XYZ file of C-alpha atoms in Angstrom:
707
model
C 0.515 -25.266 9.532
C -0.237 -21.373 9.079
C 2.763 -20.425 7.892
C 3.964 -18.292 4.513
C 3.562 -20.351 1.108
C 1.794 -22.874 2.882
C -1.862 -22.565 2.231
C -1.813 -23.214 -1.978
C -5.118 -25.569 -1.337
C -7.865 -24.621 0.775
C -9.887 -28.021 0.060
C -6.912 -29.784 0.670
C -6.468 -27.841 3.931
C -10.060 -27.384 5.076
C -11.246 -31.452 3.993
C -8.340 -32.077 6.549
C -9.145 -30.049 9.563
C -12.193 -30.947 9.287
C -11.166 -34.796 10.306
C -8.823 -33.073 12.338
C -11.657 -31.864 14.331
C -14.223 -34.603 13.899
C -11.077 -38.150 15.431
C -9.914 -35.461 17.926
C -12.869 -34.614 19.232
C -14.689 -38.146 19.334
C -11.456 -39.778 21.460
C -13.291 -37.344 23.847
C -16.886 -38.504 24.422
C -15.143 -39.437 28.191
C -16.114 -36.456 29.499
C -12.865 -34.666 28.645
C -12.652 -30.780 28.803
C -11.139 -31.090 25.528
C -13.453 -30.213 22.326
C -11.926 -28.422 19.368
C -14.174 -26.464 16.843
C -13.703 -23.663 14.050
C -13.161 -20.047 16.180
C -12.602 -16.614 16.005
C -9.921 -13.984 17.930
C -14.020 -13.135 19.504
C -14.870 -16.274 21.211
C -11.178 -16.950 22.311
C -10.936 -13.764 24.159
C -13.933 -14.123 25.308
C -13.277 -17.440 26.473
C -9.888 -16.419 28.139
C -12.013 -14.288 29.832
C -14.659 -16.126 31.114
C -11.867 -18.456 32.977
C -10.255 -15.975 34.136
C -13.247 -14.621 36.001
C -14.112 -18.095 37.194
C -11.064 -18.627 39.132
C -10.881 -14.375 40.168
C -7.539 -14.009 37.829
C -6.114 -10.230 37.579
C -4.173 -9.242 34.628
C -1.067 -6.823 34.193
C -0.827 -4.324 32.408
C 1.324 -2.578 29.835
C 1.337 0.772 28.154
C 4.222 0.583 25.863
C 4.547 -1.750 22.810
C 6.652 -4.980 21.678
C 8.931 -2.478 19.344
C 11.749 -3.171 18.000
C 11.254 -6.960 17.182
C 13.659 -9.221 16.952
C 13.838 -13.045 16.626
C 17.227 -13.811 17.240
C 20.301 -11.413 19.029
C 21.169 -10.218 14.901
C 17.942 -9.663 13.264
C 15.902 -6.886 14.582
C 12.765 -6.258 12.412
C 13.443 -2.374 11.873
C 14.191 -2.377 8.105
C 11.230 -2.466 7.661
C 10.591 0.922 8.985
C 12.408 2.351 5.702
C 11.993 -0.244 3.043
C 10.672 0.629 -0.231
C 10.036 4.615 0.970
C 8.074 5.670 -2.349
C 5.783 2.761 -2.738
C 5.529 4.010 1.434
C 4.613 7.617 0.911
C 2.698 6.849 -2.766
C -0.091 5.217 0.409
C 0.191 8.185 2.494
C -1.351 10.173 -0.690
C -3.817 7.776 -1.555
C -5.191 8.367 2.028
C -5.132 11.565 1.237
C -6.745 11.748 -1.770
C -9.022 8.809 -0.564
C -10.950 11.026 2.393
C -11.106 13.987 -0.201
C -12.618 11.810 -2.654
C -15.118 10.300 0.725
C -15.822 14.345 1.246
C -17.083 15.243 -1.636
C -18.473 12.360 -2.717
C -20.857 13.597 0.303
C -21.201 16.931 0.403
C -22.422 17.367 -3.448
C -25.260 14.280 -2.706
C -24.045 11.747 -5.818
C -25.349 8.807 -6.783
C -25.110 4.614 -5.708
C -23.736 5.014 -10.446
C -20.666 6.811 -8.650
C -20.043 4.050 -5.936
C -17.964 2.191 -8.043
C -14.900 5.012 -8.365
C -14.934 5.595 -4.952
C -14.494 1.752 -3.848
C -11.896 1.766 -6.244
C -9.635 3.467 -4.740
C -11.356 2.585 -0.561
C -10.275 -1.758 -2.376
C -6.949 -0.070 -3.252
C -6.217 1.621 0.322
C -7.748 -1.625 2.063
C -4.924 -3.850 0.010
C -1.681 -1.416 0.556
C -2.598 -1.878 4.337
C -1.575 -5.533 4.464
C 1.835 -5.997 6.414
C 4.038 -7.172 2.868
C 2.564 -4.041 1.245
C 3.139 -0.909 2.774
C 5.979 -2.351 5.099
C 7.708 -3.036 1.763
C 8.632 -6.700 2.428
C 7.329 -7.285 -1.040
C 8.619 -8.849 -4.409
C 9.678 -5.954 -6.574
C 7.507 -6.941 -9.154
C 4.914 -6.953 -6.746
C 5.310 -3.438 -5.581
C 4.787 -2.529 -9.266
C 1.488 -4.158 -9.287
C 0.301 -2.413 -5.619
C 1.098 0.404 -6.922
C -0.476 -0.197 -10.449
C -3.742 -1.257 -8.583
C -3.198 2.748 -6.950
C -2.624 4.277 -9.861
C -5.907 3.280 -10.688
C -8.417 3.693 -7.304
C -7.082 6.893 -8.035
C -7.889 7.772 -11.505
C -11.079 5.974 -10.586
C -11.423 9.508 -7.873
C -10.696 11.817 -10.182
C -14.245 11.057 -12.155
C -15.831 11.189 -8.211
C -13.711 14.922 -7.629
C -14.196 16.432 -10.885
C -18.405 15.420 -10.556
C -18.633 16.722 -7.553
C -16.467 19.438 -7.817
C -18.337 20.828 -11.216
C -22.072 20.475 -9.414
C -20.247 23.192 -7.230
C -18.780 25.710 -9.076
C -21.482 25.808 -11.205
C -23.981 28.738 -11.579
C -26.204 27.940 -14.563
C -27.859 24.636 -13.934
C -27.753 24.585 -17.595
C -24.183 23.928 -17.917
C -22.843 20.988 -19.158
C -20.184 20.259 -16.578
C -17.112 19.608 -18.014
C -14.832 21.544 -16.801
C -11.914 19.580 -16.162
C -10.184 19.373 -12.655
C -6.887 17.158 -12.362
C -4.351 16.180 -10.186
C -0.863 16.659 -10.697
C 0.944 13.723 -8.844
C 4.345 14.416 -10.477
C 4.657 17.387 -8.927
C 7.131 15.600 -6.721
C 9.376 15.736 -9.434
C 8.431 19.520 -10.736
C 6.184 18.055 -13.556
C 2.251 19.005 -14.615
C 1.752 19.379 -18.296
C -1.332 21.340 -17.684
C 0.543 24.203 -15.723
C 3.890 24.332 -18.409
C 1.521 24.256 -21.154
C -1.029 26.335 -20.136
C -1.157 30.522 -20.843
C -4.177 30.917 -18.849
C -5.638 27.961 -16.102
C -7.557 27.988 -12.493
C -5.864 26.261 -9.501
C -8.667 24.743 -6.387
C -7.244 24.466 -2.992
C -9.210 21.736 -1.469
C -8.737 21.782 2.050
C -9.912 18.700 3.757
C -9.454 19.492 7.446
C -11.797 21.082 9.479
C -11.170 24.148 9.888
C -9.757 26.552 7.947
C -5.930 25.908 6.753
C -3.075 28.116 4.712
C -1.058 26.481 2.140
C 1.253 27.198 0.049
C 0.624 25.933 -3.566
C 3.568 25.099 -6.384
C 3.600 23.787 -9.219
C 6.156 23.970 -12.288
C 6.303 26.079 -15.175
C 7.611 27.317 -18.492
C 7.383 31.560 -18.118
C 8.746 33.863 -16.295
C 6.412 35.697 -15.225
C 2.855 35.053 -13.558
C -0.175 36.725 -12.075
C -2.446 35.009 -9.613
C -5.675 36.509 -9.165
C -7.938 35.305 -6.086
C -12.219 35.526 -6.445
C -12.341 39.179 -5.801
C -9.492 39.956 -8.326
C -7.112 40.499 -6.655
C -3.510 40.188 -7.703
C -1.633 37.904 -4.791
C 1.640 38.023 -4.172
C 3.757 35.233 -6.140
C 7.110 34.033 -6.173
C 9.541 31.632 -9.523
C 11.745 29.283 -7.968
C 14.680 27.805 -9.763
C 14.432 24.320 -9.962
C 17.572 22.596 -8.740
C 20.026 20.449 -11.548
C 19.172 17.246 -9.334
C 15.913 17.383 -9.603
C 16.117 18.216 -13.479
C 18.146 15.419 -14.088
C 15.739 12.846 -12.180
C 15.925 9.352 -14.337
C 12.326 9.537 -16.225
C 11.559 13.306 -16.069
C 10.619 14.943 -19.150
C 9.288 17.984 -18.401
C 11.139 21.672 -19.523
C 10.175 23.646 -16.703
C 13.068 25.038 -15.051
C 11.138 26.786 -11.810
C 8.749 26.691 -9.868
C 5.068 28.952 -9.281
C 4.050 29.307 -5.331
C 1.896 31.345 -3.956
C 0.022 32.168 -0.758
C -3.569 30.326 -0.815
C -4.892 32.538 2.416
C -7.624 30.411 4.657
C -9.336 27.570 2.641
C -12.014 26.909 4.158
C -12.792 23.537 6.192
C -13.881 20.646 3.849
C -14.110 23.399 0.761
C -12.071 25.524 -1.476
C -10.979 28.211 -3.324
C -9.849 28.789 -6.688
C -6.868 30.731 -8.247
C -7.084 32.245 -11.826
C -3.683 32.404 -13.172
C -2.480 33.656 -16.293
C 1.424 34.358 -18.253
C 2.648 37.382 -18.505
C 5.823 38.614 -20.403
C 8.429 39.810 -18.120
C 11.600 37.954 -15.789
C 10.281 37.163 -11.997
C 12.737 34.373 -11.283
C 14.505 34.640 -7.851
C 18.248 35.440 -8.075
C 20.600 33.567 -5.962
C 21.529 35.473 -2.607
C 25.042 35.408 -0.971
C 23.473 35.533 2.844
C 24.001 33.295 5.218
C 21.503 34.331 7.650
C 18.292 34.133 6.549
C 14.512 34.997 8.279
C 10.938 34.508 7.790
C 9.291 35.410 10.777
C 9.475 32.816 13.324
C 11.835 31.002 11.701
C 15.416 32.133 11.030
C 18.670 29.851 9.584
C 22.439 29.846 9.771
C 24.372 28.309 6.806
C 27.936 27.995 7.920
C 29.307 28.777 5.029
C 33.127 26.913 5.146
C 30.383 23.370 4.787
C 27.093 25.271 3.825
C 26.025 22.850 6.278
C 22.666 23.858 8.273
C 24.583 25.927 11.449
C 21.545 26.811 13.733
C 18.361 27.461 13.901
C 15.580 29.678 15.757
C 11.157 28.992 15.664
C 9.944 29.597 18.359
C 11.947 31.981 19.779
C 13.738 29.051 20.745
C 17.375 29.296 19.448
C 19.696 26.204 19.040
C 23.171 25.452 17.302
C 21.896 22.613 15.252
C 23.751 20.351 12.183
C 21.938 18.321 9.193
C 23.308 15.906 6.997
C 23.387 12.257 5.136
C 25.538 9.615 5.914
C 24.976 5.507 5.678
C 25.879 2.180 7.371
C 26.741 -0.039 5.053
C 24.363 -3.092 5.285
C 25.683 -6.848 7.086
C 25.791 -9.544 4.058
C 26.008 -13.271 5.073
C 24.707 -17.114 4.380
C 21.321 -16.627 7.038
C 22.352 -20.003 8.246
C 22.900 -19.214 12.337
C 22.291 -15.371 13.801
C 26.075 -14.517 13.656
C 25.585 -14.432 9.675
C 22.319 -12.387 9.692
C 21.740 -10.349 6.363
C 20.700 -6.462 6.134
C 17.588 -7.072 4.282
C 14.273 -5.997 3.619
C 12.929 -6.841 7.208
C 16.375 -6.664 8.786
C 18.441 -3.678 9.254
C 21.509 -4.754 10.377
C 24.525 -2.275 9.810
C 27.898 -3.814 9.106
C 29.558 -1.012 11.877
C 27.850 0.244 14.233
C 28.771 4.189 13.016
C 27.424 5.629 9.830
C 30.042 7.136 7.281
C 29.388 10.680 5.956
C 27.823 11.344 2.620
C 30.214 15.005 2.148
C 31.802 17.200 4.820
C 31.540 20.201 2.512
C 28.484 20.465 0.404
C 27.601 22.897 -2.359
C 24.927 25.718 -2.039
C 23.013 28.274 -3.631
C 20.707 30.617 -1.822
C 17.187 32.172 -2.935
C 15.398 34.047 -0.953
C 11.900 35.674 -1.893
C 8.826 37.423 -0.219
C 6.892 33.923 0.263
C 10.422 31.646 0.414
C 14.108 31.203 0.840
C 15.434 27.854 -0.124
C 18.730 26.923 0.217
C 19.590 23.768 -2.425
C 22.578 21.944 -1.077
C 24.143 18.867 -3.136
C 25.765 16.584 -1.106
C 27.184 14.157 -3.940
C 25.667 12.916 -7.637
C 22.757 11.046 -5.592
C 21.961 13.166 -2.403
C 20.912 16.865 -2.902
C 18.302 18.343 -0.262
C 16.690 22.160 -0.408
C 16.118 23.998 2.747
C 13.006 25.766 2.982
C 11.476 28.643 5.226
C 8.294 29.941 4.263
C 6.272 33.238 5.287
C 4.320 33.112 8.450
C 5.298 29.636 9.018
C 6.671 28.098 12.566
C 8.916 25.245 10.835
C 11.907 24.591 8.336
C 11.189 21.981 5.383
C 14.018 19.263 4.323
C 12.764 18.118 0.867
C 15.623 15.476 0.809
C 16.450 13.532 -2.801
C 18.189 10.427 -3.006
C 19.312 8.358 -5.732
C 20.276 6.278 -7.958
C 21.542 4.559 -4.577
C 25.820 2.676 -6.127
C 24.846 -0.511 -6.561
C 29.079 -2.046 -7.013
C 29.707 -1.806 -3.339
C 28.841 -5.500 -2.012
C 26.865 -4.589 1.625
C 24.935 -1.433 0.131
C 24.078 2.083 1.853
C 21.183 2.728 4.056
C 21.142 6.192 3.645
C 20.218 8.950 7.355
C 19.282 12.286 7.627
C 20.069 13.222 11.012
C 19.654 16.708 13.001
C 22.419 16.826 15.997
C 22.372 19.174 18.914
C 23.639 20.183 22.610
C 20.821 19.116 23.538
C 20.859 17.171 26.548
C 18.169 14.449 26.367
C 19.422 11.562 28.672
C 19.236 8.349 26.163
C 15.172 9.332 25.515
C 13.230 10.086 22.580
C 9.514 9.791 21.726
C 7.597 8.603 18.305
C 4.301 8.605 17.957
C 2.186 5.100 17.799
C 0.226 5.667 14.073
C -0.317 8.465 14.231
C -1.940 9.457 17.478
C -0.182 8.784 20.951
C 3.493 9.234 21.633
C 5.559 6.468 22.836
C 8.503 6.674 25.750
C 11.644 5.340 24.177
C 14.959 5.031 25.843
C 18.142 3.807 24.053
C 19.003 0.185 25.210
C 16.224 -0.346 27.426
C 12.458 -1.220 27.576
C 10.353 -1.305 30.184
C 8.860 -4.328 31.117
C 12.012 -7.324 30.466
C 15.621 -6.796 30.989
C 17.383 -6.056 27.172
C 20.714 -8.052 26.354
C 21.069 -5.851 22.871
C 24.479 -7.115 20.908
C 22.554 -4.665 17.692
C 23.264 -1.255 19.421
C 21.704 0.058 16.420
C 19.189 -1.703 15.238
C 18.352 -2.319 18.107
C 16.773 1.468 18.974
C 15.569 1.888 16.001
C 11.256 2.070 15.971
C 8.878 3.172 13.893
C 8.324 6.493 13.188
C 4.961 6.996 11.380
C 4.622 10.776 12.052
C 6.991 12.280 14.576
C 9.574 11.903 16.440
C 10.780 14.242 18.791
C 13.646 14.861 22.092
C 13.184 17.049 25.140
C 15.732 18.718 27.368
C 13.872 18.837 30.376
C 15.917 21.480 32.474
C 16.234 24.197 29.357
C 11.951 23.391 28.539
C 13.307 22.715 25.128
C 11.367 20.295 23.004
C 12.589 19.652 19.155
C 10.359 17.421 16.512
C 10.798 16.085 13.146
C 7.515 15.229 11.442
C 7.606 12.677 8.389
C 5.504 12.592 5.222
C 5.215 8.437 5.446
C 6.728 5.888 7.641
C 10.235 5.710 8.382
C 12.467 3.820 10.636
C 13.912 6.550 13.144
C 16.189 6.889 16.924
C 18.531 8.581 18.683
C 21.880 7.244 18.780
C 23.212 10.305 21.023
C 21.887 12.810 23.061
C 20.368 15.774 21.193
C 20.400 13.922 18.094
C 17.508 12.788 15.577
C 18.521 10.495 12.694
C 15.637 8.929 10.332
C 16.100 6.518 7.414
C 15.203 7.816 4.316
C 16.006 5.359 1.886
C 17.934 1.876 1.546
C 19.119 -1.106 -0.410
C 20.465 -4.534 0.370
C 22.086 -6.864 -1.879
C 21.633 -9.377 0.015
C 17.961 -11.303 1.349
C 17.837 -11.859 4.964
C 16.373 -15.499 4.729
C 13.020 -14.156 5.965
C 11.121 -14.844 2.849
C 11.129 -11.487 0.220
C 13.732 -14.462 -1.407
C 15.362 -11.765 -3.266
C 18.086 -8.196 -3.332
C 16.401 -4.762 -2.026
C 17.354 -3.273 -5.170
C 15.127 -1.001 -5.907
C 15.494 0.303 -9.761
C 13.179 2.897 -12.458
C 13.519 3.896 -16.336
C 16.532 1.447 -15.999
C 18.701 3.056 -13.225
C 18.941 2.881 -8.954
C 15.540 3.959 -7.423
C 15.020 7.560 -7.042
C 13.215 8.811 -3.743
C 12.539 12.099 -2.990
C 10.130 13.611 0.325
C 9.681 16.121 3.541
C 10.913 16.269 6.980
C 9.170 19.381 8.923
C 11.881 20.676 12.241
C 10.114 22.233 14.395
C 11.098 23.582 17.647
C 10.013 25.598 20.699
C 9.489 25.559 24.612
C 7.750 22.402 25.984
C 6.029 24.459 27.893
C 5.056 27.956 27.552
C 3.914 30.730 30.008
C 1.592 32.116 26.838
C -0.276 28.254 27.605
C 0.748 27.297 24.230
C 2.489 24.029 23.537
C 5.124 23.339 20.905
C 3.332 19.642 21.060
C -0.046 21.564 19.768
C 2.076 23.328 16.738
C 2.969 19.997 15.875
C 0.094 18.500 16.223
C -1.356 20.845 13.635
C 1.031 20.552 11.538
C 0.677 16.940 11.511
C -2.799 16.724 10.399
C -2.141 19.909 8.190
C 0.617 17.396 6.235
C -1.895 13.843 6.626
C -4.602 15.333 5.664
C -2.602 17.584 3.244
C -4.982 20.472 1.733
C -5.024 19.155 -2.703
C -4.400 21.281 -5.546
C -6.311 21.009 -8.672
C -5.534 22.240 -12.273
C -8.126 23.985 -14.932
C -6.433 24.742 -18.524
C -9.364 27.578 -19.244
C -9.571 29.907 -22.547
C -11.855 31.930 -20.204
C -10.985 35.788 -19.397
C -11.077 35.878 -15.395
C -14.112 38.608 -16.115
C -15.412 35.012 -17.891
C -15.127 32.253 -14.953
C -15.212 34.388 -12.513
C -18.515 35.060 -13.078
C -20.181 31.753 -14.496
C -18.213 30.003 -11.281
C -18.229 29.506 -7.959
C -14.492 30.132 -7.095
C -14.992 30.145 -3.027
C -16.838 27.403 -0.814
C -17.261 25.382 2.619
C -18.936 22.956 3.384
C -18.965 22.990 6.957
C -20.907 25.867 8.522
C -18.537 26.603 10.817
C -15.038 25.274 12.049
C -14.782 22.464 14.377
C -12.306 23.408 17.255
C -8.643 23.366 16.905
C -8.417 20.289 19.123
C -10.608 18.096 16.574
C -10.826 17.237 13.257
C -13.542 15.282 10.456
C -11.312 11.716 10.080
C -13.622 10.025 8.369
C -17.178 11.527 6.014
C -17.909 8.978 3.648
C -21.508 7.228 2.188
C -23.415 4.688 4.196
C -26.476 3.663 3.157
C -29.081 5.970 0.904
C -28.478 9.559 2.229
C -26.974 8.341 5.133
C -23.086 8.369 5.942
C -20.772 7.586 8.197
C -19.485 10.387 10.508
C -16.014 9.456 12.417
C -14.849 12.374 14.902
C -11.170 12.503 16.603
C -10.110 14.299 19.188
C -6.159 14.559 18.567
C -4.517 16.098 21.456
C -3.247 13.765 24.567
C -3.997 14.180 28.287
C -1.984 16.873 29.033
C -0.482 17.533 25.773
C -1.734 21.921 25.798
C -2.915 23.684 28.587
C -5.658 24.110 26.627
C -6.019 22.066 24.215
C -6.101 19.031 25.738
C -9.182 19.382 27.441
C -12.645 17.370 26.105
C -14.383 19.434 23.248
C -17.759 19.284 22.362
C -18.948 19.431 19.338
C -22.706 20.830 18.229
C -23.651 18.915 14.800
C -27.020 20.539 14.667
C -26.138 22.914 11.506
C -22.753 22.222 10.843
C -22.684 21.211 6.987
C -23.918 23.957 4.370
C -25.211 21.103 2.007
C -27.864 19.416 4.612
C -28.956 19.269 7.147
C -28.465 16.395 10.153
C -31.761 14.534 10.272
C -31.017 11.711 13.119
C -27.226 10.457 14.705
C -26.821 6.390 16.137
C -23.642 6.215 17.391
C -21.664 2.812 16.628
C -18.398 1.012 17.587
C -15.227 2.020 16.506
C -15.794 -0.065 12.491
C -19.028 1.615 12.349
C -19.556 -2.362 12.610
C -22.129 -2.368 14.766
C -24.430 0.082 17.361
C -22.850 1.011 20.264
C -26.122 -0.142 21.871
C -25.146 -3.336 20.828
C -21.848 -3.519 22.084
C -20.913 -4.761 25.732
C -17.096 -5.024 26.282
C -15.715 -7.687 28.536
C -13.834 -5.754 31.468
C -10.767 -7.823 32.531
C -9.331 -6.939 35.960
C -6.704 -5.749 36.493
C -3.900 -6.158 39.294
C -3.934 -2.122 39.556
C -7.338 -0.618 37.885
C -5.812 2.599 37.595
C -3.254 1.438 35.411
C -6.510 0.772 33.032
C -6.581 2.821 30.534
C -10.122 2.045 29.027
C -11.969 4.939 30.904
C -10.059 7.368 28.230
C -12.885 6.162 25.571
C -16.087 5.951 28.235
C -19.093 7.700 26.238
C -20.639 10.121 27.804
C -23.537 10.801 25.814
C -25.846 14.463 26.575
C -29.364 14.811 26.426
C -28.881 16.185 23.010
C -27.922 13.345 20.156
C -26.757 15.912 18.526
C -24.265 17.016 21.019
C -21.238 15.367 20.647
C -17.890 15.434 23.761
C -15.023 14.105 22.577
C -12.300 13.225 25.747
C -8.457 13.491 24.574
C -7.396 10.646 21.466
C -10.571 9.797 21.191
C -12.372 8.571 18.344
C -15.778 8.665 18.426
C -18.141 6.978 15.300
C -21.917 8.035 13.268
C -24.246 7.272 11.203
C -26.530 10.123 10.577
C -28.902 10.520 8.072
C -29.210 13.260 5.950
C -31.696 16.068 4.639
C -30.255 18.428 1.558
C -31.068 21.442 1.788
C -31.717 22.965 -2.086
């Protein structure tokens, strides 16, 4: 009772449960303490609390987690951290767009008739959180259906964003509001019909963060020279970068574009946008190959080993470390799953056949393209693994844009591909991963804080979920190296100074835990191709200048989780005509929020009420300045409306906070009780909000829109 695949007839189950409750309770009439009822988790927790309080019981506390989970000595459930990498990325993209959609809906006072379009993406994202959706442990046909649902939700939200942006950009209230604002979801394979087929078009970059950001806009084009103008008519620096051959031949790609146009959109306002006018011109500005092996952009320097084509060293934030980065694969174990020793690697389980990974290439072919905005190293490891290493001007990270697939399926064991970063840093078998994009948890190889570990799977038993970041620290040298991800992945540090992340996998045998099919994804009649990015940050753990590497990581993680969203508009207007008839700059906030605060949610609630959720994005002691409490004044904050009342709710906005009485559990060591971090500090003014490190507070706000 209660297992997967067992509930097929609810009426039959509940009829029998009713009988079980009735007849069991009839046997208890002689004063027994047992009484069967339908209950809830909340009722159960309260009953446990009341019983413990009656007995004076004190509880031990646990501040780590239970990862990685294993159900037998050879079944570590660490494969699903990486299974189906493209749907994991699609989910992340869906959340990004959902927040954009919610914000634009709220900022432009759209009506209830638009709510159904917003709800379509809300519901799709809700479905994507199912434990067999985001994990990749569904059957392949079900994964297709999840993608269909999410695509439909995004298409519905396109109506919201286009309607909202038309309300903002129109200078003339009599205009028909027919401007098209389109997203190009296939830019990950360098395909976008609007930018490829238009001689003139407008690029609108919307920033969902609550502080200004600078974004490098990038999209495919057919031409060889373009101008980009801002709202004042200033011509911006641009760069045309060749698209690698490995991208041009991705199965299913129909684009004829062979170059990406890049420009720098500076200081996009918080909850706002800037529009840029793009014109195709004559000439040939495509970046030519460079012969240099040392490349530098602002605070970042990269050296390539000429003999291997691999990265040899990096300098970021004035810290230089010898570093190599390469791709390897584990072969998956194959067995009949009848006994522990015969457990296969599969959608749930990661179990390598050998504990050492095989290099995909010792020497790679590479070409360097260096320009004024970005330097790119195009590396080809073999026919199904390639990469672009990018250094952007005025950025303090290096991007590793990986492309893997189709994975050969001729080998009987399957391949589980990793990207590995190796350095000489002394990290004492210790590394750190994020917990759901927020707190950082310490991990020690072959060790668990609260029980003795007997690990028979030295690789899989040291893999952890990486939602957004994995890092290592050399305490003696005061150096921290972090790798940020663009989707959930499995990762580890199996040797000092190393970080590895699993980017793609196929397992040609089921692992016996419910999927009942091999993990061997296909698309367009071939093995699935996955593309994504890792972002490398390096620096001092603590700095005499008072700004920590952790703060840089948090800032970059925010920029990638809620990335500036790019809309494209084909136009027949000249720049003068477009700029005179349309607003090209907009900010939803009158002032930015502090650097350590993010507006996590702004969405419609009831009538002209909104849910407003604010979060402090740093932990205690992460940064000497930014880990302090932050204060926000909600009065005069939003440009389209004024807040007339504020009332705080619980985190999920399903109960007024004043009506919420949390249970207090007495602990053996009261100092370990972490609940004090969430104590609400009220000011005399409801509009003044204080946030402690890592705190999230949720409010229902009533608003009056300005004319």
